[in-house]
mmCIF file of C-alpha atoms in Angstrom:
data_model
loop_
_atom_site.group_PDB
_atom_site.id
_atom_site.type_symbol
_atom_site.label_atom_id
_atom_site.label_comp_id
_atom_site.label_asym_id
_atom_site.label_seq_id
_atom_site.Cartn_x
_atom_site.Cartn_y
_atom_site.Cartn_z
ATOM 1 C CA MET A 287 -93.471 -44.015 -56.293
ATOM 2 C CA VAL A 288 -92.361 -41.614 -59.180
ATOM 3 C CA SER A 289 -88.931 -40.565 -58.999
ATOM 4 C CA THR A 290 -85.760 -42.244 -60.966
ATOM 5 C CA GLN A 291 -82.488 -42.770 -60.476
ATOM 6 C CA SER A 292 -81.363 -39.773 -61.979
ATOM 7 C CA GLN A 293 -83.639 -37.292 -60.014
ATOM 8 C CA ARG A 294 -82.657 -38.869 -56.749
ATOM 9 C CA ALA A 295 -78.822 -37.774 -57.840
ATOM 10 C CA ARG A 296 -79.827 -34.304 -58.331
ATOM 11 C CA PRO A 297 -78.240 -32.068 -55.473
ATOM 12 C CA LEU A 298 -81.172 -30.473 -53.462
ATOM 13 C CA ARG A 299 -81.637 -26.347 -54.143
ATOM 14 C CA PHE A 300 -83.454 -24.303 -52.152
ATOM 15 C CA GLY A 301 -84.803 -21.163 -53.362
ATOM 16 C CA LEU A 302 -86.054 -18.347 -51.588
ATOM 17 C CA THR A 303 -88.846 -16.118 -53.248
ATOM 18 C CA THR A 304 -89.652 -12.453 -52.054
ATOM 19 C CA ALA A 305 -90.786 -9.551 -53.214
ATOM 20 C CA LEU A 306 -88.920 -7.507 -50.589
ATOM 21 C CA PRO A 307 -91.003 -4.923 -48.525
ATOM 22 C CA ARG A 308 -90.062 -1.531 -48.554
ATOM 23 C CA GLY A 309 -87.722 -0.393 -45.562
ATOM 24 C CA ARG A 310 -85.289 -3.300 -45.355
ATOM 25 C CA GLU A 311 -81.801 -3.197 -46.297
ATOM 26 C CA PHE A 312 -81.435 -4.841 -50.270
ATOM 27 C CA ALA A 313 -77.793 -5.848 -50.044
ATOM 28 C CA ASP A 314 -77.532 -6.870 -46.611
ATOM 29 C CA PHE A 315 -80.562 -8.890 -46.926
ATOM 30 C CA THR A 316 -79.588 -10.674 -50.394
ATOM 31 C CA ALA A 317 -76.006 -11.070 -48.875
ATOM 32 C CA ALA A 318 -77.550 -12.925 -45.418
ATOM 33 C CA VAL A 319 -79.848 -15.190 -48.281
ATOM 34 C CA GLU A 320 -76.388 -16.246 -50.036
ATOM 35 C CA ASP A 321 -74.722 -16.480 -46.596
ATOM 36 C CA VAL A 322 -76.711 -19.246 -45.167
ATOM 37 C CA GLY A 323 -77.002 -21.396 -48.110
ATOM 38 C CA PHE A 324 -79.626 -20.724 -50.516
ATOM 39 C CA ASP A 325 -78.945 -21.520 -53.973
ATOM 40 C CA VAL A 326 -81.388 -19.578 -55.780
ATOM 41 C CA MET A 327 -83.275 -15.888 -54.964
ATOM 42 C CA THR A 328 -86.386 -15.016 -57.077
ATOM 43 C CA PHE A 329 -89.066 -12.533 -57.325
ATOM 44 C CA ALA A 330 -92.714 -12.942 -57.899
ATOM 45 C CA ASP A 331 -94.348 -10.472 -60.877
ATOM 46 C CA HIS A 332 -97.619 -8.879 -59.147
ATOM 47 C CA LEU A 333 -98.635 -4.937 -59.682
ATOM 48 C CA LEU A 334 -97.955 -3.991 -56.223
ATOM 49 C CA PRO A 335 -95.526 -1.670 -54.509
ATOM 50 C CA THR A 336 -92.767 -3.924 -54.379
ATOM 51 C CA LEU A 337 -89.497 -4.688 -56.428
ATOM 52 C CA ALA A 338 -90.256 -5.385 -60.261
ATOM 53 C CA PRO A 339 -88.413 -8.577 -61.183
ATOM 54 C CA PHE A 340 -86.298 -8.139 -63.595
ATOM 55 C CA SER A 341 -84.754 -5.200 -61.636
ATOM 56 C CA GLY A 342 -84.675 -7.240 -58.088
ATOM 57 C CA ALA A 343 -83.083 -10.161 -59.768
ATOM 58 C CA ALA A 344 -80.199 -7.979 -61.118
ATOM 59 C CA ALA A 345 -79.464 -6.105 -57.891
ATOM 60 C CA ALA A 346 -79.335 -9.253 -55.993
ATOM 61 C CA ALA A 347 -77.160 -10.621 -58.733
ATOM 62 C CA ALA A 348 -74.845 -7.486 -58.255
ATOM 63 C CA ALA A 349 -74.927 -7.618 -54.623
ATOM 64 C CA THR A 350 -73.792 -11.451 -54.567
ATOM 65 C CA THR A 351 -70.964 -13.862 -55.932
ATOM 66 C CA ARG A 352 -72.691 -17.410 -55.683
ATOM 67 C CA LEU A 353 -76.383 -17.101 -55.427
ATOM 68 C CA HIS A 354 -78.145 -17.658 -58.501
ATOM 69 C CA VAL A 355 -81.376 -14.773 -59.149
ATOM 70 C CA GLY A 356 -84.395 -15.100 -61.250
ATOM 71 C CA THR A 357 -88.345 -14.725 -61.619
ATOM 72 C CA LEU A 358 -91.004 -16.841 -59.973
ATOM 73 C CA VAL A 359 -93.022 -16.580 -62.064
ATOM 74 C CA LEU A 360 -92.956 -13.501 -64.705
ATOM 75 C CA ASN A 361 -96.980 -12.943 -65.237
ATOM 76 C CA ASN A 362 -96.559 -13.403 -69.379
ATOM 77 C CA ASP A 363 -99.530 -11.311 -70.196
ATOM 78 C CA LEU A 364 -97.348 -7.966 -68.860
ATOM 79 C CA ARG A 365 -94.434 -8.245 -71.697
ATOM 80 C CA HIS A 366 -93.988 -9.167 -74.978
ATOM 81 C CA PRO A 367 -92.092 -12.118 -75.308
ATOM 82 C CA VAL A 368 -89.157 -10.514 -77.512
ATOM 83 C CA ASP A 369 -88.524 -8.901 -74.353
ATOM 84 C CA VAL A 370 -88.987 -11.291 -71.885
ATOM 85 C CA ALA A 371 -85.821 -13.002 -73.732
ATOM 86 C CA ARG A 372 -83.921 -9.698 -74.041
ATOM 87 C CA GLU A 373 -84.031 -8.974 -70.472
ATOM 88 C CA ALA A 374 -82.907 -12.822 -69.417
ATOM 89 C CA VAL A 375 -80.184 -12.892 -71.940
ATOM 90 C CA THR A 376 -79.029 -9.800 -70.321
ATOM 91 C CA LEU A 377 -79.337 -10.426 -66.693
ATOM 92 C CA ALA A 378 -77.656 -13.938 -67.706
ATOM 93 C CA ALA A 379 -74.453 -12.086 -68.914
ATOM 94 C CA ILE A 380 -74.288 -9.350 -65.971
ATOM 95 C CA SER A 381 -74.884 -12.244 -63.473
ATOM 96 C CA GLY A 382 -71.957 -15.063 -65.345
ATOM 97 C CA GLY A 383 -74.520 -16.910 -65.780
ATOM 98 C CA ARG A 384 -76.631 -17.242 -62.538
ATOM 99 C CA PHE A 385 -79.981 -16.071 -63.950
ATOM 100 C CA GLU A 386 -83.230 -18.428 -64.532
ATOM 101 C CA LEU A 387 -86.275 -17.312 -66.042
ATOM 102 C CA GLY A 388 -89.330 -18.277 -64.836
ATOM 103 C CA LEU A 389 -92.647 -17.973 -66.565
ATOM 104 C CA GLY A 390 -96.532 -18.318 -65.993
ATOM 105 C CA ALA A 391 -99.962 -17.189 -67.511
ATOM 106 C CA GLY A 392 -101.248 -14.706 -64.916
ATOM 107 C CA HIS A 393 -104.061 -15.137 -62.997
ATOM 108 C CA MET A 394 -104.778 -12.043 -60.729
ATOM 109 C CA LYS A 395 -107.986 -10.292 -62.151
ATOM 110 C CA SER A 396 -107.724 -7.404 -59.641
ATOM 111 C CA GLU A 397 -104.313 -6.573 -61.035
ATOM 112 C CA TYR A 398 -105.604 -6.481 -64.525
ATOM 113 C CA ASP A 399 -108.352 -4.727 -64.073
ATOM 114 C CA ALA A 400 -105.771 -1.946 -61.912
ATOM 115 C CA ALA A 401 -103.968 -1.679 -64.827
ATOM 116 C CA GLY A 402 -106.924 -1.373 -67.406
ATOM 117 C CA LEU A 403 -105.842 -4.857 -69.111
ATOM 118 C CA ARG A 404 -108.585 -7.172 -70.218
ATOM 119 C CA PHE A 405 -108.520 -10.473 -68.608
ATOM 120 C CA ASP A 406 -109.271 -13.201 -70.685
ATOM 121 C CA ASP A 407 -110.101 -16.658 -69.881
ATOM 122 C CA ALA A 408 -107.788 -19.063 -68.398
ATOM 123 C CA ALA A 409 -107.563 -21.001 -71.451
ATOM 124 C CA THR A 410 -106.969 -17.851 -73.897
ATOM 125 C CA ARG A 411 -104.041 -16.827 -71.176
ATOM 126 C CA VAL A 412 -102.331 -20.352 -71.419
ATOM 127 C CA ASP A 413 -102.639 -20.026 -75.079
ATOM 128 C CA ARG A 414 -101.033 -16.970 -75.267
ATOM 129 C CA LEU A 415 -98.499 -18.506 -72.901
ATOM 130 C CA VAL A 416 -97.722 -21.435 -75.022
ATOM 131 C CA GLU A 417 -97.279 -18.971 -77.993
ATOM 132 C CA ALA A 418 -94.744 -16.714 -75.585
ATOM 133 C CA VAL A 419 -92.711 -19.981 -75.258
ATOM 134 C CA GLU A 420 -92.465 -20.436 -78.724
ATOM 135 C CA VAL A 421 -90.971 -17.233 -79.200
ATOM 136 C CA ILE A 422 -88.595 -17.122 -76.074
ATOM 137 C CA CYS A 423 -87.186 -20.495 -76.271
ATOM 138 C CA PRO A 424 -84.903 -19.967 -79.704
ATOM 139 C CA LEU A 425 -83.754 -16.773 -78.770
ATOM 140 C CA LEU A 426 -82.894 -17.862 -75.347
ATOM 141 C CA THR A 427 -80.775 -20.122 -77.046
ATOM 142 C CA GLY A 428 -79.500 -17.686 -80.019
ATOM 143 C CA ARG A 429 -81.442 -19.277 -82.740
ATOM 144 C CA ALA A 430 -84.022 -17.876 -85.459
ATOM 145 C CA VAL A 431 -87.788 -17.476 -84.762
ATOM 146 C CA ALA A 432 -90.249 -18.022 -86.804
ATOM 147 C CA VAL A 433 -93.984 -17.874 -85.130
ATOM 148 C CA ASP A 434 -97.476 -17.061 -86.586
ATOM 149 C CA GLY A 435 -99.591 -17.050 -84.033
ATOM 150 C CA THR A 436 -102.944 -15.681 -82.390
ATOM 151 C CA HIS A 437 -100.950 -13.611 -80.254
ATOM 152 C CA TYR A 438 -97.717 -12.966 -81.589
ATOM 153 C CA ARG A 439 -96.298 -13.111 -84.675
ATOM 154 C CA VAL A 440 -92.231 -12.725 -84.771
ATOM 155 C CA HIS A 441 -89.980 -13.193 -87.364
ATOM 156 C CA ALA A 442 -86.040 -12.891 -86.975
ATOM 157 C CA GLY A 443 -83.222 -14.510 -87.651
ATOM 158 C CA ALA A 444 -80.536 -15.669 -85.195
ATOM 159 C CA GLY A 445 -79.158 -12.416 -83.034
ATOM 160 C CA GLU A 446 -81.220 -9.884 -85.273
ATOM 161 C CA LEU A 447 -83.568 -9.518 -82.211
ATOM 162 C CA VAL A 448 -81.552 -10.800 -79.113
ATOM 163 C CA ALA A 449 -78.038 -10.923 -78.679
ATOM 164 C CA ALA A 450 -76.635 -14.488 -78.978
ATOM 165 C CA PRO A 451 -76.438 -15.397 -75.003
ATOM 166 C CA PRO A 452 -73.247 -15.769 -73.276
ATOM 167 C CA TYR A 453 -74.721 -18.299 -70.793
ATOM 168 C CA ARG A 454 -77.599 -20.885 -70.756
ATOM 169 C CA VAL A 455 -80.650 -19.499 -69.355
ATOM 170 C CA PRO A 456 -82.634 -22.382 -67.279
ATOM 171 C CA LEU A 457 -86.545 -22.050 -68.116
ATOM 172 C CA LEU A 458 -88.850 -22.566 -65.149
ATOM 173 C CA LEU A 459 -92.502 -23.212 -66.046
ATOM 174 C CA GLY A 460 -94.992 -23.723 -63.423
ATOM 175 C CA GLY A 461 -98.404 -23.859 -62.685
ATOM 176 C CA ASN A 462 -101.171 -26.826 -61.283
ATOM 177 C CA GLY A 463 -103.374 -27.331 -64.463
ATOM 178 C CA SER A 464 -102.475 -29.808 -67.259
ATOM 179 C CA ARG A 465 -101.991 -27.739 -69.996
ATOM 180 C CA VAL A 466 -99.108 -25.479 -68.558
ATOM 181 C CA LEU A 467 -97.509 -28.792 -66.874
ATOM 182 C CA SER A 468 -97.949 -30.460 -70.149
ATOM 183 C CA LEU A 469 -95.737 -27.326 -71.773
ATOM 184 C CA ALA A 470 -93.413 -27.440 -69.048
ATOM 185 C CA GLY A 471 -92.989 -31.461 -69.892
ATOM 186 C CA ARG A 472 -92.480 -30.121 -73.414
ATOM 187 C CA VAL A 473 -90.045 -27.476 -73.106
ATOM 188 C CA ALA A 474 -88.557 -26.090 -69.640
ATOM 189 C CA ASP A 475 -85.853 -26.803 -68.038
ATOM 190 C CA ILE A 476 -87.487 -26.551 -64.400
ATOM 191 C CA VAL A 477 -90.981 -27.792 -63.619
ATOM 192 C CA GLY A 478 -92.748 -25.747 -60.826
ATOM 193 C CA LEU A 479 -95.677 -27.404 -58.653
ATOM 194 C CA ALA A 480 -97.482 -26.011 -55.808
ATOM 195 C CA GLY A 481 -100.534 -27.750 -55.697
ATOM 196 C CA VAL A 482 -102.674 -24.734 -55.491
ATOM 197 C CA THR A 483 -105.339 -23.601 -58.130
ATOM 198 C CA HIS A 484 -106.980 -20.179 -58.132
ATOM 199 C CA ASN A 485 -110.745 -19.856 -59.317
ATOM 200 C CA ALA A 486 -111.734 -17.872 -62.234
ATOM 201 C CA ASP A 487 -110.560 -14.059 -61.152
ATOM 202 C CA ALA A 488 -108.333 -15.523 -58.456
ATOM 203 C CA THR A 489 -110.109 -14.398 -55.467
ATOM 204 C CA GLU A 490 -109.831 -17.770 -54.045
ATOM 205 C CA VAL A 491 -106.963 -20.022 -53.368
ATOM 206 C CA ARG A 492 -107.807 -24.072 -53.431
ATOM 207 C CA LEU A 493 -105.494 -26.577 -52.265
ATOM 208 C CA THR A 494 -106.019 -29.209 -55.407
ATOM 209 C CA HIS A 495 -103.465 -31.743 -55.932
ATOM 210 C CA PHE A 496 -102.155 -30.740 -52.676
ATOM 211 C CA ASP A 497 -101.371 -34.525 -50.963
ATOM 212 C CA ASP A 498 -99.367 -37.311 -52.001
ATOM 213 C CA ARG A 499 -101.812 -38.566 -54.663
ATOM 214 C CA GLY A 500 -101.803 -35.466 -56.056
ATOM 215 C CA VAL A 501 -98.368 -34.556 -56.329
ATOM 216 C CA ILE A 502 -97.584 -37.840 -58.059
ATOM 217 C CA ASP A 503 -100.754 -36.941 -60.624
ATOM 218 C CA ARG A 504 -99.239 -33.656 -61.442
ATOM 219 C CA ILE A 505 -95.963 -35.596 -61.973
ATOM 220 C CA GLU A 506 -96.967 -38.087 -63.948
ATOM 221 C CA VAL A 507 -98.598 -35.622 -66.556
ATOM 222 C CA VAL A 508 -95.051 -33.837 -66.690
ATOM 223 C CA ARG A 509 -94.005 -37.306 -67.358
ATOM 224 C CA ALA A 510 -96.448 -38.539 -69.969
ATOM 225 C CA ALA A 511 -95.417 -34.540 -71.710
ATOM 226 C CA ALA A 512 -92.107 -35.118 -71.326
ATOM 227 C CA GLY A 513 -91.238 -37.876 -72.782
ATOM 228 C CA ASP A 514 -87.595 -39.524 -72.736
ATOM 229 C CA ARG A 515 -86.492 -36.036 -71.669
ATOM 230 C CA PHE A 516 -88.140 -36.345 -68.216
ATOM 231 C CA GLU A 517 -84.994 -37.340 -66.460
ATOM 232 C CA GLU A 518 -83.097 -34.000 -67.759
ATOM 233 C CA ILE A 519 -86.166 -32.094 -65.662
ATOM 234 C CA GLU A 520 -85.310 -30.531 -62.529
ATOM 235 C CA LEU A 521 -88.950 -30.647 -60.346
ATOM 236 C CA ASN A 522 -89.617 -27.303 -58.057
ATOM 237 C CA GLY A 523 -91.647 -27.822 -55.210
ATOM 238 C CA LEU A 524 -93.028 -24.452 -53.701
ATOM 239 C CA ILE A 525 -93.752 -24.810 -50.046
ATOM 240 C CA GLN A 526 -96.525 -23.263 -48.907
ATOM 241 C CA PHE A 527 -96.304 -23.881 -44.949
ATOM 242 C CA VAL A 528 -93.423 -23.731 -42.949
ATOM 243 C CA VAL A 529 -93.768 -24.445 -39.590
ATOM 244 C CA PRO A 530 -91.371 -25.793 -36.698
ATOM 245 C CA THR A 531 -93.083 -27.336 -34.164
ATOM 246 C CA THR A 532 -92.627 -30.646 -31.616
ATOM 247 C CA ASP A 533 -96.449 -31.291 -32.555
ATOM 248 C CA ARG A 534 -97.033 -32.117 -36.222
ATOM 249 C CA ALA A 535 -100.862 -32.928 -35.680
ATOM 250 C CA ALA A 536 -101.453 -29.622 -33.745
ATOM 251 C CA ALA A 537 -99.865 -27.309 -36.325
ATOM 252 C CA ALA A 538 -101.614 -29.646 -39.301
ATOM 253 C CA ALA A 539 -105.249 -28.942 -37.127
ATOM 254 C CA GLU A 540 -104.250 -24.975 -36.773
ATOM 255 C CA ILE A 541 -103.266 -24.644 -40.862
ATOM 256 C CA ALA A 542 -106.527 -26.641 -41.678
ATOM 257 C CA GLY A 543 -108.662 -24.645 -39.371
ATOM 258 C CA ALA A 544 -106.476 -21.211 -41.187
ATOM 259 C CA VAL A 545 -106.821 -22.735 -44.791
ATOM 260 C CA GLY A 546 -110.310 -23.975 -44.308
ATOM 261 C CA GLY A 547 -112.119 -26.933 -46.936
ATOM 262 C CA VAL A 548 -108.802 -29.454 -46.288
ATOM 263 C CA SER A 549 -108.644 -32.020 -43.403
ATOM 264 C CA PRO A 550 -105.383 -31.659 -40.872
ATOM 265 C CA ALA A 551 -104.819 -35.364 -42.371
ATOM 266 C CA THR A 552 -104.305 -33.568 -45.871
ATOM 267 C CA ILE A 553 -102.061 -31.317 -44.443
ATOM 268 C CA LEU A 554 -99.846 -33.764 -42.590
ATOM 269 C CA ASP A 555 -99.641 -35.559 -45.806
ATOM 270 C CA SER A 556 -98.677 -32.684 -48.089
ATOM 271 C CA PRO A 557 -95.544 -32.369 -49.970
ATOM 272 C CA PHE A 558 -96.172 -28.526 -49.970
ATOM 273 C CA VAL A 559 -96.491 -28.423 -46.141
ATOM 274 C CA LEU A 560 -93.222 -28.609 -43.697
ATOM 275 C CA LEU A 561 -93.557 -29.296 -40.227
ATOM 276 C CA GLY A 562 -91.776 -30.444 -37.466
ATOM 277 C CA THR A 563 -88.324 -30.071 -35.805
ATOM 278 C CA HIS A 564 -85.689 -28.956 -37.825
ATOM 279 C CA GLU A 565 -84.035 -32.269 -37.682
ATOM 280 C CA GLU A 566 -87.258 -33.893 -39.272
ATOM 281 C CA MET A 567 -87.744 -31.347 -42.010
ATOM 282 C CA ALA A 568 -84.458 -32.062 -43.272
ATOM 283 C CA GLU A 569 -85.349 -35.797 -43.128
ATOM 284 C CA THR A 570 -88.418 -34.855 -44.981
ATOM 285 C CA LEU A 571 -87.135 -33.345 -47.757
ATOM 286 C CA VAL A 572 -85.046 -36.238 -48.103
ATOM 287 C CA ASP A 573 -87.786 -38.872 -47.770
ATOM 288 C CA ARG A 574 -89.821 -36.786 -50.635
ATOM 289 C CA GLN A 575 -86.578 -36.161 -53.070
ATOM 290 C CA ARG A 576 -86.485 -40.226 -52.665
ATOM 291 C CA ARG A 577 -90.592 -40.225 -52.944
ATOM 292 C CA TYR A 578 -90.825 -37.743 -56.001
ATOM 293 C CA GLY A 579 -87.771 -36.846 -57.559
ATOM 294 C CA ILE A 580 -88.224 -33.508 -56.351
ATOM 295 C CA SER A 581 -85.081 -31.672 -55.635
ATOM 296 C CA TYR A 582 -85.582 -28.078 -56.078
ATOM 297 C CA TRP A 583 -87.601 -26.903 -52.880
ATOM 298 C CA THR A 584 -88.716 -22.930 -52.761
ATOM 299 C CA VAL A 585 -90.148 -21.002 -49.724
ATOM 300 C CA PHE A 586 -91.508 -17.970 -49.193
ATOM 301 C CA ASP A 587 -89.656 -15.069 -47.442
ATOM 302 C CA GLU A 588 -93.054 -13.349 -46.249
ATOM 303 C CA LEU A 589 -96.450 -13.989 -47.341
ATOM 304 C CA ALA A 590 -99.822 -12.699 -45.957
ATOM 305 C CA GLY A 591 -99.239 -11.961 -42.712
ATOM 306 C CA ARG A 592 -96.708 -15.092 -42.135
ATOM 307 C CA PRO A 593 -93.701 -14.910 -40.959
ATOM 308 C CA SER A 594 -90.332 -15.536 -43.385
ATOM 309 C CA ALA A 595 -89.597 -19.133 -43.203
ATOM 310 C CA LEU A 596 -85.718 -18.289 -44.248
ATOM 311 C CA PRO A 597 -84.567 -18.337 -40.421
ATOM 312 C CA ASP A 598 -86.358 -22.271 -40.372
ATOM 313 C CA ILE A 599 -84.898 -23.082 -44.036
ATOM 314 C CA ALA A 600 -81.429 -21.762 -43.223
ATOM 315 C CA LYS A 601 -81.139 -23.997 -40.479
ATOM 316 C CA VAL A 602 -82.491 -27.465 -42.592
ATOM 317 C CA ILE A 603 -79.762 -26.340 -45.259
ATOM 318 C CA ALA A 604 -77.056 -26.316 -42.000
ATOM 319 C CA LEU A 605 -78.211 -29.896 -40.944
ATOM 320 C CA LEU A 606 -78.344 -31.564 -44.558
ATOM 321 C CA ARG A 607 -74.936 -29.904 -45.341
ATOM 322 C CA GLY A 608 -73.109 -30.387 -42.530
#
């Protein structure tokens, strides 16, 4: 067991991540996400015909009053870190402090190729992310920035490049690799765990660190890097499959068959899968918070032809909050 008392005391938060395909009424959809009890609505960052993440977050904030909005996660290679910080501070200001910035190293080679961007190896992309965070973090807190890196060279006094932020902007760093998770442990407010890894050109998704032992191992990487600040970090889990069922074993076997390379037992054991009745799902999430300290759970709106998890998680939220 890896959780701590302070993590167990955190209230459960629920997020929905979406690309919001065209043809759906944005304002009505966003209001519905807020009304059923979700805490956060986030937008992915892929070069596809979907909403751009900053614009989507701004529109979602304008259409709601309580809902936090954010990015899950920005591809660091698509924007300069100064511009990322400026957008984040602006969104925090216009939303009344409801914006959360999620940032990652980028992984889909096909998008780089389509846009004519050089796709560097993973180590270089993570190096660039590390430097970008060194630029972004002081700008998000109104401090001077002085970075002389391989990829970014930024020097400015407090308030010269980005207006002093009127609200705090929480930083989420997500990933599965040890370097990204160590970086997250050192600087992030929220650490995103997904249990999946992509191959070199992101043509395959591998379920690594997907079971109980795997997520404990990844959290320990974060803990080792965080040191005394570990208890201040909010842990986020990205649930890959949500399946309402009265036969969990059969559902696990079906998922394992569809994914390939993983056993039904691993699916049943995975913190990134939610199977069962809505009552069982609610109990499972409470138990996982006790076991892992994960208090913030994100589900997909629609993904690769799978239906949105919104209706089922809305029922789970209702059960947990009475």
